[in-house]
Amino acid sequence: MTEPIDSTTKSIPPEWLERLLTTRQNAYAPYSRHAVAALVISQGGKCFCSCNVESAHYKSVCAEAGAISAMVSAGETGIREVWVLGPGPDHCPPCGDCRQRIHEFADEQTRIHLINDAGTVLKSYSVSELLPEAFSGP
Ligand SMILES: [Zn+2]
């Protein structure tokens, strides 16, 4: 059973923030110059972190997508939390593709937190707040 998360008091553990800051430094974003890192905590409590990786044909991999792929590759298919650190002081919300991707592995207890470099939670969503009326397949 997942512990409910109170988004009003939730703060990021220092080790997760450090991992996000370090991973964001590795972002490969020569086209957008929009470096992002995302950290996914699986239902099993494991931590998966990724940066965005762009390519010249513009079919880039978002940080959230990389972290979710790593989670699934490790045999987990449930997301407890997502933490997203964008390049600047403003919150960096997941793109439409990533909202759908998060929805695929989330439940209503899943929280998506958007933070700044100090680890301050700027926005926090449930998956239905992030992607209302989500497509759930035919
Ligand atoms: Zn995305």
PDB file of C-alpha atoms and ligand atoms in Angstrom:
ATOM      1  CA  MET A   1       0.000   0.000   0.000  1.00  0.00           C
ATOM      2  CA  THR A   2       1.351   3.365  -0.966  1.00  0.00           C
ATOM      3  CA  GLU A   3       1.527   6.058   1.682  1.00  0.00           C
ATOM      4  CA  PRO A   4      -0.536   9.089   0.703  1.00  0.00           C
ATOM      5  CA  ILE A   5       1.654  12.066  -0.077  1.00  0.00           C
ATOM      6  CA  ASP A   6       0.749  15.488   1.218  1.00  0.00           C
ATOM      7  CA  SER A   7       1.872  17.714  -1.607  1.00  0.00           C
ATOM      8  CA  THR A   8       1.636  20.830   0.521  1.00  0.00           C
ATOM      9  CA  THR A   9       4.395  19.704   2.853  1.00  0.00           C
ATOM     10  CA  LYS A  10       6.354  17.365   0.566  1.00  0.00           C
ATOM     11  CA  SER A  11       9.965  18.281   0.097  1.00  0.00           C
ATOM     12  CA  ILE A  12      12.540  16.433  -1.909  1.00  0.00           C
ATOM     13  CA  PRO A  13      15.122  14.362  -0.044  1.00  0.00           C
ATOM     14  CA  PRO A  14      18.576  15.976  -0.489  1.00  0.00           C
ATOM     15  CA  GLU A  15      20.028  12.901  -2.224  1.00  0.00           C
ATOM     16  CA  TRP A  16      17.308  12.965  -4.871  1.00  0.00           C
ATOM     17  CA  LEU A  17      17.863  16.689  -5.488  1.00  0.00           C
ATOM     18  CA  GLU A  18      21.604  16.097  -5.831  1.00  0.00           C
ATOM     19  CA  ARG A  19      20.960  13.315  -8.297  1.00  0.00           C
ATOM     20  CA  LEU A  20      18.644  15.546 -10.343  1.00  0.00           C
ATOM     21  CA  LEU A  21      21.141  18.404 -10.390  1.00  0.00           C
ATOM     22  CA  THR A  22      23.965  16.072 -11.453  1.00  0.00           C
ATOM     23  CA  THR A  23      21.870  14.323 -14.093  1.00  0.00           C
ATOM     24  CA  ARG A  24      20.668  17.611 -15.563  1.00  0.00           C
ATOM     25  CA  GLN A  25      24.323  18.559 -16.144  1.00  0.00           C
ATOM     26  CA  ASN A  26      24.497  15.567 -18.489  1.00  0.00           C
ATOM     27  CA  ALA A  27      21.489  16.616 -20.553  1.00  0.00           C
ATOM     28  CA  TYR A  28      22.221  16.542 -24.257  1.00  0.00           C
ATOM     29  CA  ALA A  29      20.239  19.538 -25.468  1.00  0.00           C
ATOM     30  CA  PRO A  30      22.261  21.315 -28.183  1.00  0.00           C
ATOM     31  CA  TYR A  31      19.125  22.271 -30.145  1.00  0.00           C
ATOM     32  CA  SER A  32      16.729  23.531 -27.494  1.00  0.00           C
ATOM     33  CA  ARG A  33      19.281  24.385 -24.796  1.00  0.00           C
ATOM     34  CA  HIS A  34      16.519  23.269 -22.411  1.00  0.00           C
ATOM     35  CA  ALA A  35      18.216  20.883 -20.002  1.00  0.00           C
ATOM     36  CA  VAL A  36      15.846  18.814 -17.882  1.00  0.00           C
ATOM     37  CA  ALA A  37      16.208  15.984 -15.397  1.00  0.00           C
ATOM     38  CA  ALA A  38      13.470  13.722 -14.096  1.00  0.00           C
ATOM     39  CA  LEU A  39      13.498  11.274 -11.240  1.00  0.00           C
ATOM     40  CA  VAL A  40      10.915   8.532 -10.950  1.00  0.00           C
ATOM     41  CA  ILE A  41      10.255   6.623  -7.749  1.00  0.00           C
ATOM     42  CA  SER A  42       8.661   3.297  -8.543  1.00  0.00           C
ATOM     43  CA  GLN A  43       5.980   1.595  -6.479  1.00  0.00           C
ATOM     44  CA  GLY A  44       8.779  -0.703  -5.332  1.00  0.00           C
ATOM     45  CA  GLY A  45      10.668   2.305  -3.951  1.00  0.00           C
ATOM     46  CA  LYS A  46      13.468   2.318  -6.501  1.00  0.00           C
ATOM     47  CA  CYS A  47      14.831   5.534  -7.966  1.00  0.00           C
ATOM     48  CA  PHE A  48      15.315   6.073 -11.706  1.00  0.00           C
ATOM     49  CA  CYS A  49      16.785   9.303 -13.039  1.00  0.00           C
ATOM     50  CA  SER A  50      17.342  10.579 -16.564  1.00  0.00           C
ATOM     51  CA  CYS A  51      18.075  13.719 -18.529  1.00  0.00           C
ATOM     52  CA  ASN A  52      16.707  14.729 -21.912  1.00  0.00           C
ATOM     53  CA  VAL A  53      18.616  13.549 -24.973  1.00  0.00           C
ATOM     54  CA  GLU A  54      18.080  15.410 -28.245  1.00  0.00           C
ATOM     55  CA  SER A  55      19.086  14.506 -31.774  1.00  0.00           C
ATOM     56  CA  ALA A  56      19.314  16.345 -35.073  1.00  0.00           C
ATOM     57  CA  HIS A  57      16.071  14.835 -36.389  1.00  0.00           C
ATOM     58  CA  TYR A  58      14.186  16.360 -33.437  1.00  0.00           C
ATOM     59  CA  LYS A  59      12.826  13.047 -32.211  1.00  0.00           C
ATOM     60  CA  SER A  60      14.291  13.583 -28.804  1.00  0.00           C
ATOM     61  CA  VAL A  61      13.863  11.624 -25.606  1.00  0.00           C
ATOM     62  CA  CYS A  62      12.459  13.610 -22.705  1.00  0.00           C
ATOM     63  CA  ALA A  63      13.931  13.219 -19.232  1.00  0.00           C
ATOM     64  CA  GLU A  64      10.656  11.746 -17.968  1.00  0.00           C
ATOM     65  CA  ALA A  65      10.593   9.228 -20.812  1.00  0.00           C
ATOM     66  CA  GLY A  66      14.159   8.138 -20.081  1.00  0.00           C
ATOM     67  CA  ALA A  67      13.448   7.645 -16.392  1.00  0.00           C
ATOM     68  CA  ILE A  68      10.254   5.701 -17.074  1.00  0.00           C
ATOM     69  CA  SER A  69      12.050   3.517 -19.635  1.00  0.00           C
ATOM     70  CA  ALA A  70      14.740   2.737 -17.065  1.00  0.00           C
ATOM     71  CA  MET A  71      12.045   1.824 -14.519  1.00  0.00           C
ATOM     72  CA  VAL A  72      10.266  -0.509 -16.927  1.00  0.00           C
ATOM     73  CA  SER A  73      13.591  -2.000 -18.040  1.00  0.00           C
ATOM     74  CA  ALA A  74      14.252  -2.853 -14.385  1.00  0.00           C
ATOM     75  CA  GLY A  75      10.978  -4.761 -14.227  1.00  0.00           C
ATOM     76  CA  GLU A  76       8.757  -2.201 -12.502  1.00  0.00           C
ATOM     77  CA  THR A  77       5.531  -0.840 -13.965  1.00  0.00           C
ATOM     78  CA  GLY A  78       4.159   1.447 -11.257  1.00  0.00           C
ATOM     79  CA  ILE A  79       5.106   5.046 -10.490  1.00  0.00           C
ATOM     80  CA  ARG A  80       4.817   6.438  -6.972  1.00  0.00           C
ATOM     81  CA  GLU A  81       6.392   9.846  -7.603  1.00  0.00           C
ATOM     82  CA  VAL A  82       7.873  11.895 -10.425  1.00  0.00           C
ATOM     83  CA  TRP A  83      10.212  14.817  -9.769  1.00  0.00           C
ATOM     84  CA  VAL A  84      11.045  17.184 -12.640  1.00  0.00           C
ATOM     85  CA  LEU A  85      13.824  19.767 -12.593  1.00  0.00           C
ATOM     86  CA  GLY A  86      13.856  22.185 -15.519  1.00  0.00           C
ATOM     87  CA  PRO A  87      16.566  24.551 -16.669  1.00  0.00           C
ATOM     88  CA  GLY A  88      15.397  27.772 -15.064  1.00  0.00           C
ATOM     89  CA  PRO A  89      13.633  29.215 -12.045  1.00  0.00           C
ATOM     90  CA  ASP A  90      10.140  28.472 -13.382  1.00  0.00           C
ATOM     91  CA  HIS A  91       8.393  25.128 -13.150  1.00  0.00           C
ATOM     92  CA  CYS A  92       8.903  22.775 -16.081  1.00  0.00           C
ATOM     93  CA  PRO A  93       5.760  20.732 -16.716  1.00  0.00           C
ATOM     94  CA  PRO A  94       5.943  17.442 -18.628  1.00  0.00           C
ATOM     95  CA  CYS A  95       5.030  17.598 -22.327  1.00  0.00           C
ATOM     96  CA  GLY A  96       1.861  15.971 -23.638  1.00  0.00           C
ATOM     97  CA  ASP A  97       3.624  12.758 -24.608  1.00  0.00           C
ATOM     98  CA  CYS A  98       5.137  12.424 -21.159  1.00  0.00           C
ATOM     99  CA  ARG A  99       1.831  13.148 -19.451  1.00  0.00           C
ATOM    100  CA  GLN A 100       0.354  10.210 -21.318  1.00  0.00           C
ATOM    101  CA  ARG A 101       3.456   8.126 -20.533  1.00  0.00           C
ATOM    102  CA  ILE A 102       3.201   8.951 -16.808  1.00  0.00           C
ATOM    103  CA  HIS A 103      -0.517   8.133 -16.901  1.00  0.00           C
ATOM    104  CA  GLU A 104       0.299   4.675 -18.268  1.00  0.00           C
ATOM    105  CA  PHE A 105       2.180   3.744 -15.094  1.00  0.00           C
ATOM    106  CA  ALA A 106       0.514   5.975 -12.485  1.00  0.00           C
ATOM    107  CA  ASP A 107      -2.439   5.675 -10.174  1.00  0.00           C
ATOM    108  CA  GLU A 108      -4.370   8.344  -8.267  1.00  0.00           C
ATOM    109  CA  GLN A 109      -1.813   8.284  -5.440  1.00  0.00           C
ATOM    110  CA  THR A 110       1.014   9.145  -7.827  1.00  0.00           C
ATOM    111  CA  ARG A 111       2.348  12.666  -7.412  1.00  0.00           C
ATOM    112  CA  ILE A 112       4.204  14.696 -10.007  1.00  0.00           C
ATOM    113  CA  HIS A 113       6.362  17.421  -8.445  1.00  0.00           C
ATOM    114  CA  LEU A 114       7.989  20.249 -10.374  1.00  0.00           C
ATOM    115  CA  ILE A 115      10.914  21.756  -8.515  1.00  0.00           C
ATOM    116  CA  ASN A 116      13.626  24.379  -8.871  1.00  0.00           C
ATOM    117  CA  ASP A 117      17.366  24.136  -8.202  1.00  0.00           C
ATOM    118  CA  ALA A 118      16.824  24.710  -4.480  1.00  0.00           C
ATOM    119  CA  GLY A 119      14.447  21.750  -4.336  1.00  0.00           C
ATOM    120  CA  THR A 120      11.421  23.923  -3.718  1.00  0.00           C
ATOM    121  CA  VAL A 121       8.213  22.317  -4.951  1.00  0.00           C
ATOM    122  CA  LEU A 122       6.768  24.853  -7.402  1.00  0.00           C
ATOM    123  CA  LYS A 123       3.804  22.747  -8.542  1.00  0.00           C
ATOM    124  CA  SER A 124       2.486  19.350  -7.573  1.00  0.00           C
ATOM    125  CA  TYR A 125      -0.125  17.324  -9.421  1.00  0.00           C
ATOM    126  CA  SER A 126      -1.972  14.059  -9.371  1.00  0.00           C
ATOM    127  CA  VAL A 127      -1.993  12.325 -12.733  1.00  0.00           C
ATOM    128  CA  SER A 128      -5.632  13.289 -13.366  1.00  0.00           C
ATOM    129  CA  GLU A 129      -4.773  16.931 -12.674  1.00  0.00           C
ATOM    130  CA  LEU A 130      -1.857  16.693 -15.083  1.00  0.00           C
ATOM    131  CA  LEU A 131      -3.808  14.830 -17.763  1.00  0.00           C
ATOM    132  CA  PRO A 132      -7.580  15.096 -17.329  1.00  0.00           C
ATOM    133  CA  GLU A 133      -9.713  12.851 -19.534  1.00  0.00           C
ATOM    134  CA  ALA A 134      -6.684  10.728 -20.364  1.00  0.00           C
ATOM    135  CA  PHE A 135      -6.783   8.278 -23.222  1.00  0.00           C
ATOM    136  CA  SER A 136      -6.765   4.799 -21.724  1.00  0.00           C
ATOM    137  CA  GLY A 137      -6.793   2.716 -24.875  1.00  0.00           C
ATOM    138  CA  PRO A 138      -9.591   1.246 -26.960  1.00  0.00           C
TER     139      PRO A 138
HETATM  140 ZN    ZN B   1       8.144  14.861 -22.611  1.00  0.00          ZN
END
